[in-house]
PDB file of C-alpha atoms in Angstrom:
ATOM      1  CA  UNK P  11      -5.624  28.411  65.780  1.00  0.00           C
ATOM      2  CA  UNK P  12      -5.393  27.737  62.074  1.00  0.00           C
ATOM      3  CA  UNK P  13      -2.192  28.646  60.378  1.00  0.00           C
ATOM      4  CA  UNK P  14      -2.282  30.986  57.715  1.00  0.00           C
ATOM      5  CA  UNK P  15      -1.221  30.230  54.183  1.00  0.00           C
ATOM      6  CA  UNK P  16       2.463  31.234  53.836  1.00  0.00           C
ATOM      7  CA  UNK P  17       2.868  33.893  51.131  1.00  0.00           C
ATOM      8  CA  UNK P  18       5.817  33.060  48.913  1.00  0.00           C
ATOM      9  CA  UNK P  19       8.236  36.071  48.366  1.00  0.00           C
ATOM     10  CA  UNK P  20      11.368  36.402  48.620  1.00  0.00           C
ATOM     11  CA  UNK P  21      12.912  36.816  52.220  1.00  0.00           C
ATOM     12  CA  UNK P  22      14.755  40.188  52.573  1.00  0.00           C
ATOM     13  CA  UNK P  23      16.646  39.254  55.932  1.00  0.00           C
ATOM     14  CA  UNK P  24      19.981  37.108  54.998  1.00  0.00           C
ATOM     15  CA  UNK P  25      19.733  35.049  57.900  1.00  0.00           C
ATOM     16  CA  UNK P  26      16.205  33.900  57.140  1.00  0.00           C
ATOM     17  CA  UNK P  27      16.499  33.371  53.905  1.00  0.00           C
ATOM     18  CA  UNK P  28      20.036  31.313  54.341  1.00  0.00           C
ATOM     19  CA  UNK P  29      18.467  29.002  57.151  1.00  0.00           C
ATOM     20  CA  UNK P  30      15.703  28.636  54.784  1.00  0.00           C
ATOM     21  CA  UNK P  31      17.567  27.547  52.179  1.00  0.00           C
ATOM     22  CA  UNK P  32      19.362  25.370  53.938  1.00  0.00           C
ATOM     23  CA  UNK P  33      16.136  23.696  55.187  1.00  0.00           C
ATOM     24  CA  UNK P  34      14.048  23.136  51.983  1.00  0.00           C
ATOM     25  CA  UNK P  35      17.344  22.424  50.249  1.00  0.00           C
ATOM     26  CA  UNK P  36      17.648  19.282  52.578  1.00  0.00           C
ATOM     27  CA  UNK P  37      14.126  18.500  52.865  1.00  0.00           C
ATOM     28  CA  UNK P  38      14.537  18.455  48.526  1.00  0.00           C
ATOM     29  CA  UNK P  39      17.105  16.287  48.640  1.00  0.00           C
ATOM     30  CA  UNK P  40      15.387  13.795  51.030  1.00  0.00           C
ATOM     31  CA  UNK P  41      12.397  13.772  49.033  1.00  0.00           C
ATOM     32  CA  UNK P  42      14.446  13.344  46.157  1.00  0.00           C
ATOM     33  CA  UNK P  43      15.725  10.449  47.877  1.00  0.00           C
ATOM     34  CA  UNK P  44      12.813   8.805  49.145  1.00  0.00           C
ATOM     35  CA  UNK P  45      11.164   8.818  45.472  1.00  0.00           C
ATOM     36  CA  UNK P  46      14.414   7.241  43.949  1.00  0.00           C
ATOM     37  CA  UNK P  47      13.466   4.472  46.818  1.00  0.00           C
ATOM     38  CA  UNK P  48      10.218   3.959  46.711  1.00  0.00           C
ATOM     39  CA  UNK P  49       9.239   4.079  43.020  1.00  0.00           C
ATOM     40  CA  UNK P  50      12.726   2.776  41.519  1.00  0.00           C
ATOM     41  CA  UNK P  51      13.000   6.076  39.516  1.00  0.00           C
ATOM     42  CA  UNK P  52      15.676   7.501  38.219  1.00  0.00           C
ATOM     43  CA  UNK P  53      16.079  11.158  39.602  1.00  0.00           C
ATOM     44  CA  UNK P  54      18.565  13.657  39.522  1.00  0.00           C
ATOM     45  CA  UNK P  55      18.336  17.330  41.561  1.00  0.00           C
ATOM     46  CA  UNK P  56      20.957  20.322  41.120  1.00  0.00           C
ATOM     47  CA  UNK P  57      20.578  23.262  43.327  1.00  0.00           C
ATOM     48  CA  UNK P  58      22.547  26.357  43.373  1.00  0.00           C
ATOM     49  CA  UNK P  59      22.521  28.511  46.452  1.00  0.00           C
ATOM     50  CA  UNK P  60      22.480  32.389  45.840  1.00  0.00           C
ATOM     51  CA  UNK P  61      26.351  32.299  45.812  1.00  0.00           C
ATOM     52  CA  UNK P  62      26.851  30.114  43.512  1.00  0.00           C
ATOM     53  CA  UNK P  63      27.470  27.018  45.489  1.00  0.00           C
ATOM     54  CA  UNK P  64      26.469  23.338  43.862  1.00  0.00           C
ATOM     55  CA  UNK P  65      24.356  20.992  45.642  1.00  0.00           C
ATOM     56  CA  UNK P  66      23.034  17.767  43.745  1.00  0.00           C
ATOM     57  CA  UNK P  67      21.934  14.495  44.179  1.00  0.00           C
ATOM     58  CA  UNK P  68      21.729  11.531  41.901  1.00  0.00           C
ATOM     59  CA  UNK P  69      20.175   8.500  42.370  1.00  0.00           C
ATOM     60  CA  UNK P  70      22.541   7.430  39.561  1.00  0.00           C
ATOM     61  CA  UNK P  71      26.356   6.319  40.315  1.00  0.00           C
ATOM     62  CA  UNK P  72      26.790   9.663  38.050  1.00  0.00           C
ATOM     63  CA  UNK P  73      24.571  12.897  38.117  1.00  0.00           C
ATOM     64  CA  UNK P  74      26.593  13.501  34.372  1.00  0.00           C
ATOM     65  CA  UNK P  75      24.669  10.041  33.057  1.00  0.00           C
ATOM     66  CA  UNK P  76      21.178  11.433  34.183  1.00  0.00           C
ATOM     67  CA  UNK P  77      22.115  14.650  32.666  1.00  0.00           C
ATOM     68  CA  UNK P  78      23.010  13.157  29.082  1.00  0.00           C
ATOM     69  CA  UNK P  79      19.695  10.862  29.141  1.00  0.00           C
ATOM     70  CA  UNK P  80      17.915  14.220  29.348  1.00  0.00           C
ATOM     71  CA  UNK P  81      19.465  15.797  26.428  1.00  0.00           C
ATOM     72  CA  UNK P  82      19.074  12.801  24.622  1.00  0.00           C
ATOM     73  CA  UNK P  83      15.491  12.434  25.675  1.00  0.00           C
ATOM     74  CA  UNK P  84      14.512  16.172  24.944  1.00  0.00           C
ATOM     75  CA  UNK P  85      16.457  15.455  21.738  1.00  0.00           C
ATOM     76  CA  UNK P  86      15.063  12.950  20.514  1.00  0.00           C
ATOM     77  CA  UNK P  87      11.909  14.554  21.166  1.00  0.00           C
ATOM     78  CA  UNK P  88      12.615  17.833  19.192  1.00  0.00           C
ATOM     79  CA  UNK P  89      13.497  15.735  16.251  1.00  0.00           C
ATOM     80  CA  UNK P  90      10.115  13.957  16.151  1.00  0.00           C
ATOM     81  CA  UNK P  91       8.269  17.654  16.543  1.00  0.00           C
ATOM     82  CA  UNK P  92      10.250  18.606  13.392  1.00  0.00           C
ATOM     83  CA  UNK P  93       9.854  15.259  11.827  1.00  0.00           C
ATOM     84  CA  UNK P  94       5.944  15.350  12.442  1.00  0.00           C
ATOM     85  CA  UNK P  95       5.489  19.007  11.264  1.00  0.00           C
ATOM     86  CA  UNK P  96       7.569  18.698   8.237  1.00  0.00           C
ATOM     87  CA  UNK P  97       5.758  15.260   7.370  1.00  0.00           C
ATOM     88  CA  UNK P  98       2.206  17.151   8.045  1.00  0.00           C
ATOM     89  CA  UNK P  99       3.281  20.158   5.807  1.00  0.00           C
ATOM     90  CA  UNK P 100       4.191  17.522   3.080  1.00  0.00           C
ATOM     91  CA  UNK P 101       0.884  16.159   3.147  1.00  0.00           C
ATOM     92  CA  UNK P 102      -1.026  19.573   3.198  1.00  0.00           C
ATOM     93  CA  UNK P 103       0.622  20.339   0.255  1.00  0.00           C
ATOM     94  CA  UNK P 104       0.313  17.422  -1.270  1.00  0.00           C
ATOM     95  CA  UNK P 105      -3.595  17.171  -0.775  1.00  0.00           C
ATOM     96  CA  UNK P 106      -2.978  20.628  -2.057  1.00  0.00           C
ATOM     97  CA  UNK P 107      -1.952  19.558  -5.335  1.00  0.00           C
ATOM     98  CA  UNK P 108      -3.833  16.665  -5.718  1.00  0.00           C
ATOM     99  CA  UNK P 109      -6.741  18.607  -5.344  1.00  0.00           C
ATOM    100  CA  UNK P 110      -5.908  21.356  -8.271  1.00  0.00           C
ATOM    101  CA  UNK P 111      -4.735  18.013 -10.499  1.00  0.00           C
ATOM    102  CA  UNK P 112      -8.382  16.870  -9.733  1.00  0.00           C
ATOM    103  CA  UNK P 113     -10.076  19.944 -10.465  1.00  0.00           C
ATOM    104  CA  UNK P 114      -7.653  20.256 -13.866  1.00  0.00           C
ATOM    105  CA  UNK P 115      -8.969  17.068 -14.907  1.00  0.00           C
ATOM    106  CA  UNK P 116     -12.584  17.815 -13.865  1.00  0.00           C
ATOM    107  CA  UNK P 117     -12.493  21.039 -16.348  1.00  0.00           C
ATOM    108  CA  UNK P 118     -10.465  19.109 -18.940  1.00  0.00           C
ATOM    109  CA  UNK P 119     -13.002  16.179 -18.789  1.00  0.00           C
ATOM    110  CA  UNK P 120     -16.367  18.990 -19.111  1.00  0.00           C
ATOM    111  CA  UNK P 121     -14.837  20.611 -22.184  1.00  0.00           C
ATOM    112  CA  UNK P 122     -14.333  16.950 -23.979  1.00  0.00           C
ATOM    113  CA  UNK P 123     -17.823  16.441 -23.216  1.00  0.00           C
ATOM    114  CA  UNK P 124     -19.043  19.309 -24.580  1.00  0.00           C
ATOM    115  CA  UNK P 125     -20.081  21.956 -21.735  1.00  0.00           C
ATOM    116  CA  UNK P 126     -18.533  24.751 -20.473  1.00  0.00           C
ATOM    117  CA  UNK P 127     -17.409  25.760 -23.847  1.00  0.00           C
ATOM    118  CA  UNK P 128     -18.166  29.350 -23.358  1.00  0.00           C
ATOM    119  CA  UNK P 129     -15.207  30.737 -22.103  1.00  0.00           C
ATOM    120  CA  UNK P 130     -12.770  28.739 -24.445  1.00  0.00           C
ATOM    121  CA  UNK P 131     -10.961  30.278 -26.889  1.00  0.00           C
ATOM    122  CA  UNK P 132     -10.198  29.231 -30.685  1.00  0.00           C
ATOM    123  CA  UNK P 133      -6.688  27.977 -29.580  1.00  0.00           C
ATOM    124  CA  UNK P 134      -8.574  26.046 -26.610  1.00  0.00           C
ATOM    125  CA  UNK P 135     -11.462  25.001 -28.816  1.00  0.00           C
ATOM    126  CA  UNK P 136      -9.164  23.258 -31.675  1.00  0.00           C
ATOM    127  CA  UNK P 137      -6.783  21.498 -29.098  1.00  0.00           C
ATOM    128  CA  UNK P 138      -9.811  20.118 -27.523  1.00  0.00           C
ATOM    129  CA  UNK P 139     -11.316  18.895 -31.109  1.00  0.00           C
ATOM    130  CA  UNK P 140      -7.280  17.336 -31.744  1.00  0.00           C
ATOM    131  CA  UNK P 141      -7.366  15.694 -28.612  1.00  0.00           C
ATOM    132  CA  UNK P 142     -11.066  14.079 -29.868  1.00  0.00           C
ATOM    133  CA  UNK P 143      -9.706  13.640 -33.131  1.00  0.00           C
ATOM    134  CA  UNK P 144      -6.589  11.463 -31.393  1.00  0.00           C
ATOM    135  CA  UNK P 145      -8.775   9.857 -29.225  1.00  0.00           C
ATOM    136  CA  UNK P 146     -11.174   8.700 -31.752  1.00  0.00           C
ATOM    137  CA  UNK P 147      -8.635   7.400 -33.770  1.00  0.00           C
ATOM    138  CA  UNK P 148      -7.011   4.973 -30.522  1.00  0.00           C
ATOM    139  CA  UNK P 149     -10.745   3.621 -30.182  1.00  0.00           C
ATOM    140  CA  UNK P 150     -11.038   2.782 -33.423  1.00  0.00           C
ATOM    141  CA  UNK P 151      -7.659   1.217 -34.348  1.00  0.00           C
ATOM    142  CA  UNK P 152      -8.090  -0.780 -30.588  1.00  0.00           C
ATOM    143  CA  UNK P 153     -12.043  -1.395 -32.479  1.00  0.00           C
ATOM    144  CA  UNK P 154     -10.306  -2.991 -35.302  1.00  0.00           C
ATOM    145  CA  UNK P 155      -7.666  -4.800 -33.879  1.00  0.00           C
ATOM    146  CA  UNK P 156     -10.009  -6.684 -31.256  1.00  0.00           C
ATOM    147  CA  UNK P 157     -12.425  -7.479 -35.126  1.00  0.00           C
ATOM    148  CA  UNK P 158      -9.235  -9.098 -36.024  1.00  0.00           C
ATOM    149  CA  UNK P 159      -8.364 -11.156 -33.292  1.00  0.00           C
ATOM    150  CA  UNK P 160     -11.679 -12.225 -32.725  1.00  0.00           C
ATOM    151  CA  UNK P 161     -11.981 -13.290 -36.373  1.00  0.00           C
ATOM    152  CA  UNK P 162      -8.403 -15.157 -36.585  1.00  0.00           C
ATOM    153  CA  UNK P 163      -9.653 -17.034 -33.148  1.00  0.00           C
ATOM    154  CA  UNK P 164     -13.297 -17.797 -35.825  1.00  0.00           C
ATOM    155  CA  UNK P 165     -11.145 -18.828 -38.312  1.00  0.00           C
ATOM    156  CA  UNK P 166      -8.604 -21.051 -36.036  1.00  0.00           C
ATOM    157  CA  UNK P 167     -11.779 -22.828 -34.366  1.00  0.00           C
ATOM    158  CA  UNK P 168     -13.127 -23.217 -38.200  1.00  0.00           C
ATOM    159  CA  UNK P 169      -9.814 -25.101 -39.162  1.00  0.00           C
ATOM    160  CA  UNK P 170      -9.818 -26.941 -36.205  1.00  0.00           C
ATOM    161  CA  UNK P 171     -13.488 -28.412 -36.920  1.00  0.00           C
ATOM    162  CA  UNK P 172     -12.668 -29.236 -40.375  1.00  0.00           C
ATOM    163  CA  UNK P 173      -9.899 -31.325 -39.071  1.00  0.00           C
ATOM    164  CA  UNK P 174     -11.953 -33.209 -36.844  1.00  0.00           C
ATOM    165  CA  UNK P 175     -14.576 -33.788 -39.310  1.00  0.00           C
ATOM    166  CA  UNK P 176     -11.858 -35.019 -41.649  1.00  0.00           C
ATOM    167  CA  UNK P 177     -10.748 -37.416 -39.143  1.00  0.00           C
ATOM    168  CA  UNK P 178     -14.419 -38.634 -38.301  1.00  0.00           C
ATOM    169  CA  UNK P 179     -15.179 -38.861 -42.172  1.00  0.00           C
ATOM    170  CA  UNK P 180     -12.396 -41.044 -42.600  1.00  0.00           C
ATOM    171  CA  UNK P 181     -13.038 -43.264 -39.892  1.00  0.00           C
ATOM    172  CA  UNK P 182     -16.513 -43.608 -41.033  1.00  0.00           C
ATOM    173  CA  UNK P 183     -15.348 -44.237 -44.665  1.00  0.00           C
ATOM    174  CA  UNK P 184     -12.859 -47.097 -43.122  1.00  0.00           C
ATOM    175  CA  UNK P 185     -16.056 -48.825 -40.837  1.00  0.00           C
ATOM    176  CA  UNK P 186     -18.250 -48.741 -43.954  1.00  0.00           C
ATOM    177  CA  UNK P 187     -15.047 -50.724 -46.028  1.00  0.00           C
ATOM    178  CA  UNK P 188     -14.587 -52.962 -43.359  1.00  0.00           C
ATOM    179  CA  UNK P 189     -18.306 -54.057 -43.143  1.00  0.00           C
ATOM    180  CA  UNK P 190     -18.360 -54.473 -47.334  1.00  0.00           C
ATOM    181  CA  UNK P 191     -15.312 -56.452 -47.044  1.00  0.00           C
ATOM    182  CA  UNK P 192     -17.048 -58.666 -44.128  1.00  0.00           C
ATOM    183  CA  UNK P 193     -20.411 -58.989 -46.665  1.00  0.00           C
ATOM    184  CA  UNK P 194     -17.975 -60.321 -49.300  1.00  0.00           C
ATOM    185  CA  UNK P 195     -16.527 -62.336 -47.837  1.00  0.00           C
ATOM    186  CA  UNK P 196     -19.043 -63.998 -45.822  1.00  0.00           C
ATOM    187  CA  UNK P 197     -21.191 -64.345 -49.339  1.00  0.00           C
ATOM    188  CA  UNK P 198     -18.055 -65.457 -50.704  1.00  0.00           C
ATOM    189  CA  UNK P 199     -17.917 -68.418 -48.229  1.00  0.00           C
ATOM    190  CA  UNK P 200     -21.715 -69.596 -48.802  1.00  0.00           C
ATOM    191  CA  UNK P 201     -21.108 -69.611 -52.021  1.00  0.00           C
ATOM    192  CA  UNK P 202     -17.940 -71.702 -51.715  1.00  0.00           C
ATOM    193  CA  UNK P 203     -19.890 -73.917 -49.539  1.00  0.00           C
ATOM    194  CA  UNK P 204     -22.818 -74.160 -52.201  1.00  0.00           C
ATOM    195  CA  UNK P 205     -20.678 -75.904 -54.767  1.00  0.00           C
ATOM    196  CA  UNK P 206     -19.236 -78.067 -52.917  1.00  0.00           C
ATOM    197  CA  UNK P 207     -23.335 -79.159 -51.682  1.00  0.00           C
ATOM    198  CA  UNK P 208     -23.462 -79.611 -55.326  1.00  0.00           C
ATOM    199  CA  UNK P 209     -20.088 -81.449 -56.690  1.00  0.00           C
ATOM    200  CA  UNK P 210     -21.045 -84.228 -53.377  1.00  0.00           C
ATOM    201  CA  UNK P 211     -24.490 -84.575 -55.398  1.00  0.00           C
ATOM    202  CA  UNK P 212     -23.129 -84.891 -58.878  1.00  0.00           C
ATOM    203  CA  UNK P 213     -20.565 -87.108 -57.965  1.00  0.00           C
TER     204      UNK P 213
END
């Protein structure tokens, strides 16, 4: 015959329900036990009967060590909940932000551009044509200041090649003396050599 399933109130007769206890209190405790055991865990049980009576078991040399890994553990825990949401709220409200800069900057960029001018006022209108007006002027003066630099670099390389065609003039201008002196004197030794041809005839 198949056992029914067990209903589970509580059991009005005192006797019952203390010889109960007693048995799933121990059979707790073993099972307890057994797990501590078998999977190396760390496990800690407190019981209190219905008058107030402490049972526990601690697979621990202490049950009060178990108990203050727990608080630590469920501490810790908390504090990385509230971490997390707090950290999660600062972005939100950050993207927040970011997102109205972005759509400031949008609106400010259309009205320098021209478009939607409509709903600008005179104020609006002549900060906008100041803010051209300031802009204008940094492009040009940055304009003119890259004209300069560019032409001091021109004029720098222009020195430079005047130098070296100084130096390569000169050079040249020493070559060509050096090859006149060489025709002199080489016409001034054939000539030497002529009269003395001539002074061994006449003599």
């Amino acid at each position: 015959m198949v056992r029914g399933k067990i209903q589970l109130r509580r059991i009005e007769n005192t006797t019952s329900r203390q010889v109960t206890f007693s048995k799933r209190r121990n059979g707790l405790l073993k099972k307890a036990y057994e797990l501590s055991v078998l999977c190396d865990a760390e496990v800690a049980v407190i019981i209190f009967s219905q008058k107030g009576r402490l049972y526990e078991f601690s697979s621990n040399s202490e049950i009060q060590k178990t108990i203050d890994r727990y608080r630590r553990s469920t501490y810790d825990m908390d504090t990385y909940k509230t971490n997390l949401d707090q950290c999660i709220l600062h972005l939100k409200q950050e993207t927040t932000d970011m997102e109205r800069k972005i759509e400031l900057l949008e609106v400010s960029l259309r009205k320098l551009s021209g478009e939607c001018l409509g709903s600008c006022s005179i104020d609006e209108i002549q900060m906008i044509g100041d803010q051209l007006e300031r802009s204008l002027s940094s492009i040009r003066a940055r304009k003119a200041q890259l004209f300069d630099d560019q032409i001091q670099h021109l004029q720098a390389k222009e020195r430079s090649l005047k130098e070296e065609n100084a130096k390569l003039l000169a050079k040249v201008l020493v070559m060509a003396l050096s090859c006149s002196l060489l025709v002199l004197v080489k016409t001034f030794e054939e000539y030497c050599c002529m009269i003395s041809f001539y002074e061994k005839d006449y003599a």
